[in-house]
Tab-separated table of C-alpha atoms in Angstrom:
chain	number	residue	atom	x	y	z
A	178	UNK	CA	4.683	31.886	-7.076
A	179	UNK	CA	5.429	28.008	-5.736
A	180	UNK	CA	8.088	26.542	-8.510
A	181	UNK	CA	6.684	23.719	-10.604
A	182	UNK	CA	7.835	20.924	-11.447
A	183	UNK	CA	7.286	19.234	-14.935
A	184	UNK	CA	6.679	15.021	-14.536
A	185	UNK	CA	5.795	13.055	-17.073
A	186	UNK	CA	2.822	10.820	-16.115
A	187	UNK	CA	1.627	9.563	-19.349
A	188	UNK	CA	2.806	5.565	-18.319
A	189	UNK	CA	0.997	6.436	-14.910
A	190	UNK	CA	-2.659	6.718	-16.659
A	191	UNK	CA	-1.466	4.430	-19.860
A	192	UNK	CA	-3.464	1.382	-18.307
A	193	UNK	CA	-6.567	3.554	-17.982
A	194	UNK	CA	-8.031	2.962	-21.322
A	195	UNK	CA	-7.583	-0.838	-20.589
A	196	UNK	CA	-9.277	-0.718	-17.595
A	197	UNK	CA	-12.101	1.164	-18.865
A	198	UNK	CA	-12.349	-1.029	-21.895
A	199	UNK	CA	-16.365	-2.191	-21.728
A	200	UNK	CA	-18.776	-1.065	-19.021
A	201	UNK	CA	-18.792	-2.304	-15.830
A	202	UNK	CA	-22.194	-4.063	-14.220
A	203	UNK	CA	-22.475	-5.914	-10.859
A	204	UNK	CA	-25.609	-6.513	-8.830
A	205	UNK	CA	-23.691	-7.164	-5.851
A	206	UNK	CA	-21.513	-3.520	-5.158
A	207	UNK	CA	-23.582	-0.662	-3.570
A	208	UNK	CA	-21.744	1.580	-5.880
A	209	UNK	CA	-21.849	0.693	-9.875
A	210	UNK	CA	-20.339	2.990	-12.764
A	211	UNK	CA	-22.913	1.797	-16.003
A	212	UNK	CA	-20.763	4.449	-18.100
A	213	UNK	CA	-17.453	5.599	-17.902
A	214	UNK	CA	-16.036	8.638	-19.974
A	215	UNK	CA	-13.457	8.998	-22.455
A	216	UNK	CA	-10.700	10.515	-20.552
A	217	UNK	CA	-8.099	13.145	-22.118
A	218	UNK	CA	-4.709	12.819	-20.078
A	219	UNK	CA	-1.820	14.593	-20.746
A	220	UNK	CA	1.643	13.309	-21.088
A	221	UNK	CA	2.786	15.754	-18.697
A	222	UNK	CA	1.424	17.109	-15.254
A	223	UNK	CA	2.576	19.972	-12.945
A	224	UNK	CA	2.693	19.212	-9.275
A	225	UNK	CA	3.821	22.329	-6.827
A	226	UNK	CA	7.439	21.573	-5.935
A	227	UNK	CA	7.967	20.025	-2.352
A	228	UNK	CA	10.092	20.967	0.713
A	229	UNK	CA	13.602	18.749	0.001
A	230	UNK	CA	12.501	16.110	2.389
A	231	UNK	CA	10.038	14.465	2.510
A	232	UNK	CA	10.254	12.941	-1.270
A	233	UNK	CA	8.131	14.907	-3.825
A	234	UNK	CA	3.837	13.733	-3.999
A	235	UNK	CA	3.901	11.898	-7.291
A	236	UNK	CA	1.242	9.902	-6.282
A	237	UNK	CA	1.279	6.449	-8.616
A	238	UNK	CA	-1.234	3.960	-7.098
A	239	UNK	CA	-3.110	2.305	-10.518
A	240	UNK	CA	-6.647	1.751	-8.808
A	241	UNK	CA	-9.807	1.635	-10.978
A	242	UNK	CA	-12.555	2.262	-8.810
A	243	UNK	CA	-16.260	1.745	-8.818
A	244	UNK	CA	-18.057	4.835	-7.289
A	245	UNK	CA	-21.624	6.276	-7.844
A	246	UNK	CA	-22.654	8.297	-10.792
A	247	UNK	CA	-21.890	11.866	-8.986
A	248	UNK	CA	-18.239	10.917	-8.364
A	249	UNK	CA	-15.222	11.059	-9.922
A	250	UNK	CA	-12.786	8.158	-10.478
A	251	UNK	CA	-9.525	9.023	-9.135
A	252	UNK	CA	-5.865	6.958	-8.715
A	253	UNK	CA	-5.313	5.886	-4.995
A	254	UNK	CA	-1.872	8.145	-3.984
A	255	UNK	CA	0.268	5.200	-3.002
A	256	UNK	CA	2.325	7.690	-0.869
A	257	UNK	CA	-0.885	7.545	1.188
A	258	UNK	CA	-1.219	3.902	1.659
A	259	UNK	CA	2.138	3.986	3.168
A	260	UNK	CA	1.749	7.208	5.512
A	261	UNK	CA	3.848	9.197	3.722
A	262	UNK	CA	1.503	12.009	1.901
A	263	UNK	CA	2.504	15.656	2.485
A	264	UNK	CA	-0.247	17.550	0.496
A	265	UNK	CA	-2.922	16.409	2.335
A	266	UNK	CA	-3.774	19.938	2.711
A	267	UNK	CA	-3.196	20.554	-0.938
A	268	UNK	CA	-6.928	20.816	-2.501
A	269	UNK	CA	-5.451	20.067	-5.863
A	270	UNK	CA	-3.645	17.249	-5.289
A	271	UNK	CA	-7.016	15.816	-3.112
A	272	UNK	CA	-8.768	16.861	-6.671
A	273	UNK	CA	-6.505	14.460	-8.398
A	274	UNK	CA	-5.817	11.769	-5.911
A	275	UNK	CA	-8.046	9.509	-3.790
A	276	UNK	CA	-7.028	8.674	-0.149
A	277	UNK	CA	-10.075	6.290	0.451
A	278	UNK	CA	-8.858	2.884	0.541
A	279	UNK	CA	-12.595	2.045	1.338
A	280	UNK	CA	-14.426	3.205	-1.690
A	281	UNK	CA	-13.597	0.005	-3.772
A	282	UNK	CA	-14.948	-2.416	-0.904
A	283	UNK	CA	-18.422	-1.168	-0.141
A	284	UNK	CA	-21.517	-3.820	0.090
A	285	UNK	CA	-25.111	-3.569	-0.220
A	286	UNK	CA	-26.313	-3.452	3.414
A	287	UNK	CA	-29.200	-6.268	2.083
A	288	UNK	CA	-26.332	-8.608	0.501
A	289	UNK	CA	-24.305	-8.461	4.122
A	290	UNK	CA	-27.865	-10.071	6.055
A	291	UNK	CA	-27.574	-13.335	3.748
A	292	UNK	CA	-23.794	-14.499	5.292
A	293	UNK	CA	-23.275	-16.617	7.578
A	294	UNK	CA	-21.238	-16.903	10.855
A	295	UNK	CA	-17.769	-17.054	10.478
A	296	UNK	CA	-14.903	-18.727	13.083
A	297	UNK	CA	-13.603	-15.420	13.209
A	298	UNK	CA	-13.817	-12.018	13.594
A	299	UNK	CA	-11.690	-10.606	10.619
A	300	UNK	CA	-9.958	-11.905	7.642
A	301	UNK	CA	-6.753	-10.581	6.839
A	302	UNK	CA	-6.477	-10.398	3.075
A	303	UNK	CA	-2.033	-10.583	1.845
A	304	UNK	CA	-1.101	-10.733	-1.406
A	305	UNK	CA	2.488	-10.169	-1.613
A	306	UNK	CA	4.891	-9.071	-5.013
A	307	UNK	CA	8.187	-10.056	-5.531
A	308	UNK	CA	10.141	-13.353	-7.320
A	309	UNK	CA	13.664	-13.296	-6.080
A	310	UNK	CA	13.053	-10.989	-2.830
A	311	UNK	CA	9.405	-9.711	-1.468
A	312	UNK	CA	8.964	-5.972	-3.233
A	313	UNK	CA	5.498	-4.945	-1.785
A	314	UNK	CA	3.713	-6.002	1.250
A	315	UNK	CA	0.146	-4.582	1.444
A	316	UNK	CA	-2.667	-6.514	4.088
A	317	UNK	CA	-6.593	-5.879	4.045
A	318	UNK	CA	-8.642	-6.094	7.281
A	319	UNK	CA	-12.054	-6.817	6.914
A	320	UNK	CA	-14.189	-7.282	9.609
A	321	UNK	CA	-16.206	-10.504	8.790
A	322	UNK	CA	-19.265	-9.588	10.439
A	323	UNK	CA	-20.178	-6.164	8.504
A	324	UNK	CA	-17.661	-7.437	5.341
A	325	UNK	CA	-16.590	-3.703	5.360
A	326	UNK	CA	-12.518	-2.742	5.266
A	327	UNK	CA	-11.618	-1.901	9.080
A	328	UNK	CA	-7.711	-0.894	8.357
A	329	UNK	CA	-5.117	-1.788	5.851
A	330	UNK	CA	-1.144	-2.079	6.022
A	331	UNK	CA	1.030	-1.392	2.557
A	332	UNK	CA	4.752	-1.028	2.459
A	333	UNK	CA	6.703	-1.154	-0.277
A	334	UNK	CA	9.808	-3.351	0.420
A	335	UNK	CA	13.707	-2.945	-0.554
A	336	UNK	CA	15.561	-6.307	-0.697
A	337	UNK	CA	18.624	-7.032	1.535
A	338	UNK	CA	20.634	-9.282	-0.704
A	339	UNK	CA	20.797	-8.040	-4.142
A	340	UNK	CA	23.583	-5.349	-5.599
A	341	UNK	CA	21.882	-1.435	-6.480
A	342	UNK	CA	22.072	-2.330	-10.144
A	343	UNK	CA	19.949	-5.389	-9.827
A	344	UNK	CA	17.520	-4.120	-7.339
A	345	UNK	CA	17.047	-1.108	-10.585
A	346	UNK	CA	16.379	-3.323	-12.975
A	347	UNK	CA	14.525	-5.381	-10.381
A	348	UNK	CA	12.014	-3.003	-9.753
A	349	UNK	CA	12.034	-1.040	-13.272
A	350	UNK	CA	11.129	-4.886	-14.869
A	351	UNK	CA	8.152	-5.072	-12.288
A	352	UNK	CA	7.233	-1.931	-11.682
A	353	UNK	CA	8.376	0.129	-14.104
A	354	UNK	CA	5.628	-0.129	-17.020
A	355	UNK	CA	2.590	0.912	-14.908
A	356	UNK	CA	4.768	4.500	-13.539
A	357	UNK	CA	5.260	2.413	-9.482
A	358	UNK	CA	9.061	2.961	-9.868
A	359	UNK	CA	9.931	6.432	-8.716
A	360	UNK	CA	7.296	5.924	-5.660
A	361	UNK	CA	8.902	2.548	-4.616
A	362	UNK	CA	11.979	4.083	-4.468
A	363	UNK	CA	10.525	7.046	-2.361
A	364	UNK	CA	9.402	4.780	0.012
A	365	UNK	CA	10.537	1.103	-0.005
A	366	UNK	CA	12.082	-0.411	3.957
A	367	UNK	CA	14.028	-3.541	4.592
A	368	UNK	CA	11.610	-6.552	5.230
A	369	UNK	CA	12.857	-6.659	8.848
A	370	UNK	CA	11.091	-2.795	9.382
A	371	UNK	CA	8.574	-3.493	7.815
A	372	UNK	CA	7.387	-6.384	10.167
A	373	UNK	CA	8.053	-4.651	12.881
A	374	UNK	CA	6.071	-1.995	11.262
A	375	UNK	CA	3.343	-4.513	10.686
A	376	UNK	CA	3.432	-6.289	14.039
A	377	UNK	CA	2.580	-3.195	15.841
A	378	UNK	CA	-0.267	-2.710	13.659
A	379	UNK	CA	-1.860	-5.695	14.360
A	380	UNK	CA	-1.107	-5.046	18.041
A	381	UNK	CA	-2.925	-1.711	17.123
A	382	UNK	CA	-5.956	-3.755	16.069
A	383	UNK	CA	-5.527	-6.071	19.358
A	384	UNK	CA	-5.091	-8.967	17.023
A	385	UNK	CA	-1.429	-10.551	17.938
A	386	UNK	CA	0.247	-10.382	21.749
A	387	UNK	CA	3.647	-11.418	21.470
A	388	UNK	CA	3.700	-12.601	25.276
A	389	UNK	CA	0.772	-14.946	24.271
A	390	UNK	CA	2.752	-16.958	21.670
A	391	UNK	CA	2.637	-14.360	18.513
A	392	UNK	CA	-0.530	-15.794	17.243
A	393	UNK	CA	-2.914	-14.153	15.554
A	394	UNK	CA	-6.066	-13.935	18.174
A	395	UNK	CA	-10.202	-13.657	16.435
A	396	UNK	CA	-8.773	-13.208	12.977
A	397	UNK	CA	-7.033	-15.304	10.235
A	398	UNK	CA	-4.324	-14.610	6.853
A	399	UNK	CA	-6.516	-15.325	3.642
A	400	UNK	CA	-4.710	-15.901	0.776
A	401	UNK	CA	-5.005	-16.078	-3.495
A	402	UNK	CA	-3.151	-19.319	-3.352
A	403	UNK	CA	-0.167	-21.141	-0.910
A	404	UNK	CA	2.887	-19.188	-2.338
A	405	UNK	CA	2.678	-16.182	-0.316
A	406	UNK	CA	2.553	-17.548	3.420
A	407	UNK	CA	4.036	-21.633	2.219
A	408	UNK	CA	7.107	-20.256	0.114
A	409	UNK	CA	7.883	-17.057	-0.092
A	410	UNK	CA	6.995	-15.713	3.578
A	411	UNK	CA	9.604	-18.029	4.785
A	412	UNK	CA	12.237	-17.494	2.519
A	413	UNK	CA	12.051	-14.059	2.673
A	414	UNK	CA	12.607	-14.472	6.601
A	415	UNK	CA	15.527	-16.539	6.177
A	416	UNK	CA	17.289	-13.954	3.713
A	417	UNK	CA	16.547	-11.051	6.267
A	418	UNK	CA	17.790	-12.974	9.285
A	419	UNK	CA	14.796	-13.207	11.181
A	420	UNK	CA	12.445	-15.853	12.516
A	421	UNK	CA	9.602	-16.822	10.789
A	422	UNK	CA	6.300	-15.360	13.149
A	423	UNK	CA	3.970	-17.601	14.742
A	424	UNK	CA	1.012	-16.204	13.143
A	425	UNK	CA	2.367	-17.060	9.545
A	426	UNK	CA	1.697	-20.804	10.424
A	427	UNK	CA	-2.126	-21.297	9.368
A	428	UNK	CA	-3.646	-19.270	6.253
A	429	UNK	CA	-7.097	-19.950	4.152
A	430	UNK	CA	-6.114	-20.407	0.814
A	431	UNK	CA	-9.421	-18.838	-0.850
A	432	UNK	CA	-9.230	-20.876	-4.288
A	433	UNK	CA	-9.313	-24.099	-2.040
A	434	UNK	CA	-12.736	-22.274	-0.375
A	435	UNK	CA	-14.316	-21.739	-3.619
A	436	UNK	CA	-13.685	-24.836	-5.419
A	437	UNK	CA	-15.492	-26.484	-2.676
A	438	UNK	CA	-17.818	-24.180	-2.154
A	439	UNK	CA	-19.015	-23.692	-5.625
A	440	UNK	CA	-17.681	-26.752	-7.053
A	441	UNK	CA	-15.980	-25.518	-10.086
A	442	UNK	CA	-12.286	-24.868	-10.247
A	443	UNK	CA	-10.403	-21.570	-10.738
A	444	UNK	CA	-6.939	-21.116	-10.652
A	445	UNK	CA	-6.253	-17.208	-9.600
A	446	UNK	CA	-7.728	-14.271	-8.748
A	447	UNK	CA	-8.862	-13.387	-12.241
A	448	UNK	CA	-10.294	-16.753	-12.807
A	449	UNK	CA	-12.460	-16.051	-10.024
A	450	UNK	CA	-13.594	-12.494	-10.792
A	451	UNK	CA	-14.731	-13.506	-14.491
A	452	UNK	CA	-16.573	-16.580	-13.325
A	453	UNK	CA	-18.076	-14.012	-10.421
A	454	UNK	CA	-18.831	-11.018	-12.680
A	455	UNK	CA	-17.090	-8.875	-10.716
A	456	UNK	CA	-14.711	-6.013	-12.366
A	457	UNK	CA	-11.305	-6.087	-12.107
A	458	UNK	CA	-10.186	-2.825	-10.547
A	459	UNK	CA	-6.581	-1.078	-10.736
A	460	UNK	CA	-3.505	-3.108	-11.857
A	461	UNK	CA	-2.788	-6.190	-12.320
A	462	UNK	CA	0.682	-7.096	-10.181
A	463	UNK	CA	0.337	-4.150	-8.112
A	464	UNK	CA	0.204	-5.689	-4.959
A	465	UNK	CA	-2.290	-3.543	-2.927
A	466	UNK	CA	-4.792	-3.466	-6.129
A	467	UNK	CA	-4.273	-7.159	-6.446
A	468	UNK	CA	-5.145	-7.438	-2.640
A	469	UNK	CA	-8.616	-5.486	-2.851
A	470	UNK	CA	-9.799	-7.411	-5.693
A	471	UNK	CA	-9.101	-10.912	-3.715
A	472	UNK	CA	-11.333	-8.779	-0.777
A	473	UNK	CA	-13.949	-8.206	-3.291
A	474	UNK	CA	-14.214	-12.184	-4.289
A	475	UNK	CA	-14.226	-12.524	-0.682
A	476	UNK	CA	-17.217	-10.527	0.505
A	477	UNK	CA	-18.747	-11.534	-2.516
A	478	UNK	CA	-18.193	-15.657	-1.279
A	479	UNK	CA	-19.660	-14.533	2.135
A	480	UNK	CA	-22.247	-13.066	0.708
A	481	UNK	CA	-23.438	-15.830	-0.716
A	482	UNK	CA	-22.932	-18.011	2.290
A	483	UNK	CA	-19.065	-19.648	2.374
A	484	UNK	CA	-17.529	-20.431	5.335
A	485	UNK	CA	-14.405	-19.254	5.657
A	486	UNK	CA	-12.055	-22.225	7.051
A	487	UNK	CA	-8.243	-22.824	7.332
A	488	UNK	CA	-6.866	-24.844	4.572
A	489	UNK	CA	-3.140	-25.268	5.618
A	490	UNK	CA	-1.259	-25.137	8.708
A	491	UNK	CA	2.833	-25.610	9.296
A	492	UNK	CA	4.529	-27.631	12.133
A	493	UNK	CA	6.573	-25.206	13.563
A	494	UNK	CA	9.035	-27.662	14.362
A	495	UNK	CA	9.112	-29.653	10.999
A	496	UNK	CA	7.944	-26.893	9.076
A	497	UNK	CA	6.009	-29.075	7.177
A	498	UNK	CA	2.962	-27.981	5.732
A	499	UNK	CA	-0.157	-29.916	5.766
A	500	UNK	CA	-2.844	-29.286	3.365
A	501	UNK	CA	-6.657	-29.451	5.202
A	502	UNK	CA	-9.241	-29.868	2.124
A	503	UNK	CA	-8.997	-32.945	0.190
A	504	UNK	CA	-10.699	-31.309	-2.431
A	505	UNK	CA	-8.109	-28.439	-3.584
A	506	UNK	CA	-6.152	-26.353	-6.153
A	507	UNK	CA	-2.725	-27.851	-7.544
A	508	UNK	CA	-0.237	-26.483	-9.541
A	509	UNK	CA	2.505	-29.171	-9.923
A	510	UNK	CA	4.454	-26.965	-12.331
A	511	UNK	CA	4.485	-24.202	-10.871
A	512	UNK	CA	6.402	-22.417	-8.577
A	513	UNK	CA	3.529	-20.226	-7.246
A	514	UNK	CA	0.489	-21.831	-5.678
């Protein structure tokens, strides 16, 4: 008989009952859940012990997702988002887990014929984590024709600069309440990997040739806001020692989109969602759930015919940003845009 091991889960599934807290209705999803059941989880859960390396499958992702009636809502394995699952094979753990990053970003195939053209051919959707040093880096692709999620890129990231201790109490502060800590640690690379990581991905995709300048080619970075590719992008670069890419230089900042599209202000993701009706799914703060619900106001904004334009470009030789809508979101006290 395998051995078992005994981990205590009950902070993993502790945001479930908030998430869950009313019933969720939108028109505009294929998939809707018009009920959801009272859920009985126990504090404790046994998981069939691993081989010593890889790191064990406690699989931690926090995303609430909207399937059909027939299915089963199950927590994304964040171990999977990054590559690193070893029980694929395991039908229990497939019972328990979900490894369809997909399932949350489905559209009505009637919605999808209302859009209109866009400039490009897919919208890269970042929403990066981390004050003092980046912690997670997790991308969308979404083709911008079909609206549908092509590919996505997650890595958890370990900072350069800071001492053990305060990288632990870095990461228990931010990740520790909603059970992320123990698979950060599992898997988190130095930001310098990572974009190497990330660059061939996009190369993958046939999106970015570094002989033709390192821009991004038929797609563009959309954004919740300016911090992530203004601020912190380039900071981050300049603690790891590297250059800051070429095809960090433009971004559409989607709260500049839909102020002037709709013409009524909303200052973050969640401002957006409510005023939408769409459900909030997973965790708030966890970078990759944070990153499909900014998708979801996305598709929904093509859907109902926004163009999707760049709203800030840098000089790479000033690295001065300049703002393109004269209609857009400020936040003069805050750090974060």
């Amino acid at each position: 008989m395998a051995n078992l091991t005994r981990i205590p889960v009950g902070r993993i599934f502790s945001f479930w009952s908030r998430s869950f807290s009313s019933p969720i209705k939108t028109p505009f999803f294929s998939s809707t859940l018009s009920h959801v059941p009272s859920y009985k989880i126990s504090t404790t859960a046994h998981y069939s012990s691993p081989p010593p390396s890889p790191p064990p499958p406690l699989s931690a992702a926090m995303n609430t997702q909207v399937f059909s009636s027939s299915s089963r809502w199950r927590p994304m394995c964040l171990y999977f988002t990054q590559g690193k699952c070893t029980q694929m094979d395991d039908p229990s753990h497939l019972e328990k887990f979900n490894h369809d990053c997909s399932r949350d970003l489905q559209v009505n195939g009637t919605d999808i014929e209302k859009k209109r053209s866009q400039n490009v051919d897919f919208l890269l959707v970042i929403d990066l984590e981390g004050k003092v040093e980046i912690l997670e880096f997790p991308v969308l692709l979404i083709d911008a024709k079909s609206l549908s999620l092509v590919d996505f890129f997650h890595r958890f990231v370990r900072p350069t600069k800071m001492s053990e201790q305060s990288v632990n109490k870095y990461i228990e502060g931010k990740y520790g309440e909603i059970g992320v800590d123990r698979v950060w640690h599992d898997t988190a690379q130095p930001f310098k990997e990572v974009m190497q990581q990330f660059e061939a991905w996009l190369s993958q995709h046939n999106l970015w040739e570094k002989e033709r300048g390192g821009r991004l080619t038929r797609a563009a970075f959309v954004t919740c806001g300016n911090w992530d590719l203004k601020t912190k992008i380039p900071q981050q670069c300049e603690v790891s020692g590297i250059k800051l890419p070429p095809y960090f230089m433009e971004w559409i900042n989607l709260k500049d989109v839909y102020l002037n599209f709709y013409g009524r202000e909303a200052r973050g993701m969640m401002s957006m969602m409510k005023q939408l009706e769409i459900p909030s799914l997973g965790c708030h703060h966890l970078g990759i759930d944070d990153s499909k619900n900014i998708a979801r106001v996305l598709q929904r904004m093509l859907v109902d015919g926004a163009l999707m334009q760049v709203t800030a470009k840098r000089n790479p030789v000033s690295q001065k940003v300049e703002f393109l809508f004269e209609n857009r979101i400020q936040h003069p006290s805050r750090q974060r845009q």
